[in-house]
């Protein structure tokens, strides 16, 4: 016996639950399936828990700098990792429960726990239930990639998921991967009190960013005592002295680093290999990401893929935006497209990096005539008042249209301030609009007109 629905949603990440609510509100029967924790990566092993840890780490960091702000802390600042974890678990758990309760409370919505697999392009099997619908939405997200490096099966290692269970301080934490996830954990655990070594295969950290951004982030981390080993071309793992040895290179520098624990943060893989996509005829690319069109439909009419599993974004906001695109096309006849969105994200080191639009390398490649400007945070009075003067603001604009092409704000509040520029970009308005607005003092944003008054030909 099969059950028929108007829509089936696989996964309760950042797109699925909102979409279920839209079907529910429209009076349509929807089934939503989750195999693990409600809310997916962001809520359980990504954004929420890491940002609670960033907050604990920041509080400890400020406490250690107490003398600068006019107070003394008696003795060392030590974190009670059990309490740090309890705070994280409480915030993340509350959110996961909230998603589950929300879904269970929706009219016309059937919540099913279990692993979903396609049986055909219109049929999904969960446990022993057979579900059918003419519309199926895949929101299965991704997981940490585990590269097939030498020694990987001989040594215990942590990922962004398993690290959520630890309530102790690793003595010397080796973080393999110098990109967004690795850098956040590196600074968090350094501030918690671990010795940290970041091991990165490439010639610089966060290799997708401009070189000056990579370099500045590196200096910020090194100033906190984090060791960074770049160009680690031949990474391997082995047991050593009750800990772990990470082999680094075949050519230069000390051949290995020895630590007590290893975190693998070397990228993400989509959860698509165990979905039975072949039975539905749904096509993926070589890396397993589901191929979608500009409105997120797969090659099979009636099946859509949203969020990280489609490879068109790797953020909570891109997944939520996927939901908006699909829902607006479906319910509002508003033909939104993925290609309408402007790249935007943040790196939650302290200070954070807020990014929107093109990098310098992308602007150069585009061949456009551009103007650019860069302004140190040390000249932003709010940053000086907070004693958080690391980083800079840099903005590039199109020389002809005066529209903003891209920005990087590495500095206190950078993750928030960047939205001023992002919204102007969506408005397709010239940067001069920002200059004519009156901003609030004292803020970082109030400096944007000043920064923009110093535009010079882009080099
Ligand atoms: C450490 C870390 C920090 C991050 N920090 C940020 C941040 O600060 N800001 C940001 O924007 N992004 C951040 N991200 C990325 C963000 O978490 C993801 O982009 C986002 O969660 C993607 O959501 P999604 O909707 O694609 O699916 P997910 O949230 O991954 O959810 C997919 C769900 O589908 C379920 N599922 C999978 N397969 C099946 C199946 N066959 N049957 C049933 N259920 C299934 C899974 O159990 C999961 O619950 C971070 C990621 C990590 C790892």
XYZ file of C-alpha atoms and ligand atoms in Angstrom:
512
model
C 0.000 0.000 0.000
C 1.389 3.419 -0.868
C 0.384 6.775 0.534
C -0.160 9.668 -1.870
C 0.843 13.277 -1.138
C 0.858 16.512 -3.107
C 4.527 16.891 -2.234
C 7.337 14.939 -0.574
C 10.302 16.707 0.987
C 13.464 14.752 1.863
C 15.513 16.402 4.626
C 14.762 19.070 7.202
C 17.693 21.417 6.503
C 17.301 25.089 5.785
C 14.885 24.775 2.852
C 12.641 21.773 3.555
C 10.740 22.893 6.678
C 9.783 26.298 5.253
C 8.648 24.649 2.055
C 6.550 22.164 4.054
C 4.916 25.115 5.819
C 4.044 26.691 2.463
C 2.390 23.488 1.229
C 0.599 23.162 4.533
C -0.689 26.754 4.369
C -1.907 26.146 0.825
C -4.004 23.229 2.116
C -1.901 20.638 0.286
C -0.805 17.293 1.733
C 2.924 17.176 2.294
C 5.265 14.540 3.777
C 8.642 15.558 5.166
C 11.304 12.969 5.987
C 14.297 13.277 8.320
C 16.792 10.512 9.059
C 18.725 12.194 11.844
C 18.326 15.459 13.755
C 15.681 18.002 12.804
C 17.150 21.235 11.441
C 20.101 19.554 9.716
C 23.705 20.757 9.645
C 23.280 24.432 10.508
C 21.247 23.786 13.619
C 23.046 20.682 14.908
C 26.653 20.604 13.698
C 27.230 23.854 11.776
C 26.300 27.489 12.261
C 24.399 27.358 15.572
C 26.811 25.311 17.675
C 29.935 26.884 16.183
C 28.670 30.389 16.794
C 27.892 29.583 20.427
C 31.502 28.377 20.684
C 32.754 31.519 18.917
C 30.870 33.485 21.584
C 32.450 31.518 24.473
C 35.874 31.903 22.871
C 35.355 35.646 22.386
C 34.292 36.114 26.008
C 37.444 34.309 27.201
C 39.583 36.380 24.839
C 38.171 39.655 26.140
C 38.584 38.475 29.737
C 42.268 37.767 29.058
C 42.611 41.316 27.738
C 40.939 42.694 30.876
C 43.840 44.947 31.821
C 43.408 46.882 28.546
C 39.819 47.646 29.477
C 40.476 48.485 33.099
C 39.847 45.312 35.063
C 41.877 42.401 36.392
C 40.970 38.747 36.317
C 42.422 36.791 39.215
C 44.469 33.863 37.872
C 44.296 32.292 34.408
C 41.126 32.434 32.357
C 40.207 28.757 32.021
C 37.134 27.409 30.345
C 35.004 24.684 31.822
C 34.483 22.704 28.641
C 31.509 20.829 30.069
C 29.695 24.146 30.589
C 30.748 25.459 27.191
C 29.308 22.294 25.655
C 26.156 22.466 27.768
C 25.498 26.027 26.553
C 26.073 24.950 22.945
C 23.838 21.896 23.322
C 21.070 23.897 24.936
C 20.949 26.528 22.167
C 21.347 24.084 19.330
C 18.975 21.522 20.900
C 16.292 24.142 21.493
C 16.412 25.100 17.850
C 16.287 21.503 16.637
C 13.296 20.796 18.897
C 11.689 23.988 17.610
C 11.951 22.773 14.000
C 10.490 19.388 14.925
C 7.606 20.852 16.944
C 6.869 23.349 14.177
C 6.687 20.611 11.554
C 4.603 18.303 13.743
C 2.185 21.153 14.401
C 1.601 21.946 10.717
C -1.780 21.004 9.267
C -1.683 18.571 6.330
C 1.945 17.741 7.105
C 3.113 14.176 7.819
C 6.484 13.974 9.545
C 8.382 10.719 9.001
C 11.647 9.713 10.654
C 13.895 7.446 8.638
C 16.161 7.237 5.632
C 14.436 8.089 2.353
C 15.299 6.427 -0.953
C 13.792 6.883 -4.383
C 12.102 3.851 -5.884
C 11.089 5.740 -9.015
C 10.734 9.347 -10.094
C 7.421 9.582 -8.211
C 7.993 7.110 -5.374
C 10.053 7.323 -2.191
C 10.509 4.548 0.359
C 11.129 5.221 4.075
C 11.389 2.324 6.534
C 8.605 0.114 5.154
C 6.425 3.008 3.943
C 5.941 3.739 0.264
C 5.136 7.380 -0.496
C 4.093 8.873 -3.795
C 3.865 12.431 -5.074
C 4.066 14.351 -8.337
C 6.384 16.867 -6.705
C 9.484 15.778 -4.766
C 11.972 18.160 -3.149
C 15.439 16.977 -2.140
C 17.056 18.911 0.747
C 19.564 16.344 1.975
C 22.564 18.626 2.594
C 26.089 17.372 2.995
C 28.678 16.006 5.396
C 32.381 16.406 6.081
C 34.548 14.891 3.344
C 36.917 12.184 4.532
C 39.791 12.098 2.050
C 41.468 8.811 1.356
C 44.817 9.901 2.813
C 47.462 7.453 4.076
C 46.742 6.353 7.666
C 43.155 7.609 7.696
C 41.917 4.226 8.978
C 44.621 3.912 11.661
C 43.986 7.066 13.673
C 40.891 8.470 15.347
C 39.961 11.873 13.953
C 37.230 14.428 14.523
C 34.934 16.154 12.021
C 32.569 19.079 12.444
C 29.943 16.530 13.562
C 31.897 14.383 16.037
C 33.601 17.420 17.592
C 30.173 18.442 18.882
C 30.293 15.572 21.385
C 33.599 16.435 23.075
C 33.595 18.157 26.453
C 37.348 18.336 27.048
C 40.184 20.476 25.787
C 42.500 18.806 23.250
C 46.048 19.578 24.313
C 47.499 20.009 20.840
C 44.855 20.114 18.173
C 45.969 19.637 14.585
C 43.424 21.056 12.175
C 43.753 19.714 8.671
C 42.265 22.280 6.284
C 42.839 26.030 6.338
C 39.507 27.153 4.956
C 36.317 28.521 6.522
C 35.379 25.627 8.835
C 38.976 24.874 9.878
C 39.822 28.486 10.685
C 36.751 28.987 12.862
C 37.551 25.893 14.929
C 41.247 26.844 15.077
C 40.559 30.200 16.704
C 37.794 28.826 18.925
C 40.022 26.106 20.407
C 43.059 28.371 20.632
C 41.004 30.753 22.757
C 39.722 27.815 24.781
C 43.384 27.039 25.572
C 44.579 24.375 23.111
C 47.805 24.529 21.190
C 46.762 24.659 17.534
C 48.479 23.756 14.289
C 46.633 24.365 11.032
C 47.817 22.176 8.175
C 46.872 23.426 4.712
C 47.788 21.870 1.380
C 47.577 25.114 -0.565
C 50.043 28.002 -0.567
C 47.740 30.169 1.606
C 44.740 30.047 3.923
C 41.206 30.513 2.507
C 42.577 30.198 -1.012
C 39.382 31.475 -2.613
C 39.819 34.907 -1.018
C 42.084 37.682 -2.261
C 45.699 37.361 -1.180
C 45.596 40.401 1.100
C 42.560 38.949 2.900
C 44.275 35.561 3.323
C 47.406 37.216 4.593
C 45.575 39.436 7.080
C 43.590 36.488 8.458
C 46.806 34.524 8.777
C 48.433 37.369 10.738
C 45.405 37.627 13.045
C 45.574 33.905 13.828
C 49.346 33.817 14.220
C 49.190 36.777 16.602
C 47.105 34.528 18.884
C 49.786 31.845 18.796
C 48.254 29.537 16.179
C 50.874 27.630 14.163
C 50.207 27.503 10.441
C 51.815 25.084 8.050
C 51.105 25.775 4.359
C 52.036 23.818 1.218
C 51.511 20.538 3.084
C 51.304 18.515 -0.088
C 51.582 14.969 1.273
C 49.310 14.787 4.291
C 49.207 11.453 6.138
C 48.149 10.281 9.604
C 49.855 7.855 12.015
C 49.630 6.917 15.708
C 52.485 8.347 17.768
C 53.211 8.513 21.525
C 49.576 8.184 22.554
C 48.700 10.963 20.099
C 48.817 11.444 16.381
C 51.489 12.409 13.877
C 50.368 14.303 10.804
C 52.803 13.909 7.927
C 53.023 17.132 5.973
C 55.263 17.247 3.013
C 57.531 15.389 0.715
C 59.733 18.367 -0.044
C 60.222 21.161 2.455
C 60.142 21.931 6.185
C 59.813 19.544 9.143
C 58.203 16.394 7.782
C 55.527 16.004 10.454
C 53.737 17.613 13.352
C 52.734 15.636 16.430
C 49.569 16.449 18.313
C 46.979 14.877 20.560
C 43.889 15.235 18.359
C 43.092 15.831 14.700
C 40.148 17.634 13.125
C 39.527 17.031 9.441
C 38.104 20.148 7.811
C 38.915 19.543 4.182
C 35.592 20.227 2.500
C 32.078 18.834 2.266
C 30.399 16.082 0.230
C 26.709 15.973 -0.718
C 24.477 13.294 0.879
C 23.400 11.960 -2.490
C 25.055 8.561 -2.909
C 22.498 6.677 -0.783
C 19.319 8.301 -2.117
C 18.586 5.945 -5.007
C 18.857 8.831 -7.450
C 19.556 6.421 -10.314
C 16.124 4.844 -9.837
C 14.544 8.264 -10.251
C 16.827 9.090 -13.179
C 18.175 12.184 -11.422
C 21.570 13.269 -12.702
C 24.495 14.419 -10.535
C 27.864 15.848 -11.467
C 31.133 13.978 -10.893
C 31.310 15.151 -7.286
C 27.795 13.911 -6.528
C 26.038 17.299 -6.551
C 22.581 17.147 -8.096
C 22.396 19.038 -11.371
C 19.668 21.714 -11.321
C 18.467 24.503 -13.585
C 18.142 28.161 -12.666
C 14.912 27.434 -10.783
C 16.362 24.396 -9.006
C 14.545 21.716 -10.976
C 16.584 18.584 -11.670
C 16.728 16.913 -15.088
C 13.578 14.985 -14.036
C 10.437 17.148 -14.212
C 8.723 17.198 -10.812
C 11.930 16.748 -8.790
C 13.805 19.695 -7.353
C 17.037 19.869 -5.296
C 17.599 22.611 -2.729
C 20.481 23.564 -0.444
C 24.026 22.232 -0.292
C 23.213 19.071 -2.265
C 22.801 21.029 -5.522
C 26.269 22.572 -5.381
C 24.903 26.062 -6.073
C 25.694 27.308 -2.584
C 27.150 26.038 0.677
C 25.474 28.269 3.210
C 22.352 28.442 5.277
C 21.268 31.583 3.476
C 21.781 30.013 0.027
C 19.668 27.025 1.069
C 16.941 29.299 2.461
C 17.116 31.381 -0.708
C 16.642 28.158 -2.704
C 13.412 27.634 -0.743
C 12.305 31.185 -1.570
C 13.041 30.681 -5.270
C 11.126 27.385 -5.425
C 8.188 28.642 -3.335
C 7.833 31.897 -5.243
C 7.881 30.081 -8.561
C 5.327 27.602 -7.289
C 2.926 29.699 -5.250
C 3.417 33.306 -6.420
C 4.251 32.872 -10.104
C 7.246 35.083 -9.341
C 10.012 33.786 -11.582
C 12.977 34.112 -9.253
C 16.218 32.491 -10.333
C 19.432 31.322 -8.686
C 21.447 33.467 -11.066
C 19.752 36.587 -9.622
C 21.540 36.217 -6.327
C 24.745 37.944 -5.359
C 27.462 35.955 -3.621
C 27.600 36.855 0.066
C 28.918 35.137 3.190
C 30.952 35.611 6.332
C 33.899 33.908 7.967
C 33.279 33.919 11.716
C 36.775 34.370 12.973
C 37.208 37.325 15.305
C 37.265 39.807 13.749
C 34.892 38.379 11.154
C 35.178 38.694 7.405
C 32.032 39.885 5.630
C 32.103 39.326 1.864
C 29.825 40.272 -0.986
C 30.103 40.163 -4.759
C 33.298 39.594 -6.699
C 36.822 39.095 -5.405
C 39.669 41.090 -6.968
C 40.660 38.017 -8.960
C 37.127 37.728 -10.357
C 37.039 41.414 -11.273
C 40.397 41.091 -13.019
C 39.142 38.069 -14.931
C 35.973 39.900 -15.981
C 38.102 42.579 -17.657
C 35.820 45.384 -16.417
C 37.084 48.888 -15.817
C 36.916 49.227 -12.040
C 37.819 51.551 -9.194
C 38.881 50.284 -5.785
C 39.640 51.462 -2.283
C 41.025 49.987 0.919
C 40.809 51.490 4.363
C 42.377 50.174 7.585
C 40.133 49.405 10.558
C 42.720 51.171 12.718
C 41.263 54.442 11.373
C 37.661 53.547 12.257
C 36.860 55.208 15.567
C 34.370 52.534 16.712
C 37.078 49.906 16.215
C 39.572 52.020 18.155
C 37.078 52.505 21.004
C 36.519 48.748 21.196
C 40.263 48.046 20.844
C 39.457 45.845 17.835
C 41.459 47.475 15.071
C 42.628 44.474 13.038
C 41.612 44.250 9.389
C 40.359 46.561 6.681
C 37.451 47.564 4.491
C 37.901 47.180 0.780
C 35.408 47.928 -1.940
C 35.508 47.790 -5.742
C 33.051 49.552 -8.036
C 32.393 49.560 -11.769
C 34.059 52.629 -13.263
C 31.172 53.277 -15.675
C 27.964 52.320 -13.883
C 29.296 53.196 -10.406
C 27.666 50.028 -9.110
C 29.463 48.092 -6.409
C 31.222 45.022 -7.770
C 32.477 43.496 -4.537
C 33.592 44.139 -0.994
C 35.502 42.500 1.813
C 35.130 43.842 5.321
C 37.566 42.135 7.636
C 37.047 43.779 10.971
C 34.767 44.250 13.910
C 31.145 44.076 12.722
C 32.245 43.171 9.186
C 29.568 40.464 8.928
C 26.829 43.045 9.554
C 28.251 46.138 7.833
C 28.690 44.307 4.526
C 24.882 44.242 4.170
C 24.824 47.988 3.519
C 26.799 47.313 0.342
C 24.954 44.097 -0.486
C 21.564 45.811 -0.439
C 22.834 48.635 -2.647
C 24.059 45.954 -5.059
C 20.622 44.320 -5.132
C 19.074 47.735 -5.759
C 21.503 48.119 -8.699
C 22.078 51.618 -7.355
C 25.368 53.519 -7.701
C 27.718 53.650 -4.703
C 27.036 57.381 -4.450
C 23.727 56.500 -2.728
C 25.767 55.266 0.248
C 27.680 58.536 0.258
C 24.530 60.665 0.368
C 22.973 58.760 3.267
C 23.408 59.976 6.838
C 24.790 57.137 8.954
C 24.804 56.624 12.701
C 27.842 57.529 14.787
C 29.836 55.722 16.097
C 29.605 52.738 13.772
C 31.801 50.996 11.257
C 29.154 51.654 8.585
C 29.462 55.419 8.981
C 32.929 55.126 7.383
C 31.637 53.696 4.117
C 31.135 57.170 2.531
C 34.687 58.114 3.528
C 36.093 54.845 2.205
C 34.201 55.331 -1.060
C 35.549 58.859 -1.442
C 39.025 57.365 -1.907
C 38.386 55.227 -4.980
C 41.298 54.856 -7.354
C 41.800 52.894 -10.583
C 41.738 49.177 -9.806
C 45.208 47.680 -10.124
C 31.108 23.774 11.006
C 30.167 24.472 10.067
C 29.825 25.794 10.285
C 28.973 26.448 9.419
N 28.679 27.757 9.655
C 27.872 28.415 8.792
C 27.550 29.769 9.011
O 27.984 30.381 9.974
N 26.728 30.377 8.132
C 26.212 29.714 7.055
O 25.477 30.318 6.267
N 26.485 28.426 6.830
C 27.304 27.758 7.669
N 27.571 26.447 7.452
C 26.950 25.768 6.298
C 25.500 25.408 6.613
O 25.445 24.658 7.805
C 24.904 24.615 5.463
O 25.145 25.324 4.269
C 23.421 24.437 5.647
O 23.124 23.753 6.827
C 22.883 23.667 4.427
O 21.619 23.252 4.697
P 20.829 22.297 3.736
O 19.474 22.862 3.712
O 21.488 22.090 2.447
O 20.857 20.860 4.436
P 21.325 20.340 5.845
O 21.219 21.379 6.879
O 22.629 19.664 5.689
O 20.199 19.270 6.186
C 19.996 18.126 5.427
C 19.150 17.175 6.235
O 18.766 16.078 5.404
C 18.814 14.891 6.169
N 18.986 13.762 5.231
C 20.042 13.517 4.424
N 19.804 12.433 3.655
C 18.597 11.985 4.004
C 17.802 10.898 3.572
N 18.211 10.073 2.590
N 16.605 10.702 4.145
C 16.160 11.542 5.121
N 16.851 12.596 5.559
C 18.062 12.817 4.999
C 20.014 15.095 7.081
O 19.926 14.265 8.221
C 19.880 16.566 7.426
O 19.118 16.758 8.597
C 28.418 25.759 8.318
C 28.730 24.411 8.097
C 29.596 23.779 8.953
C 29.930 22.331 8.698
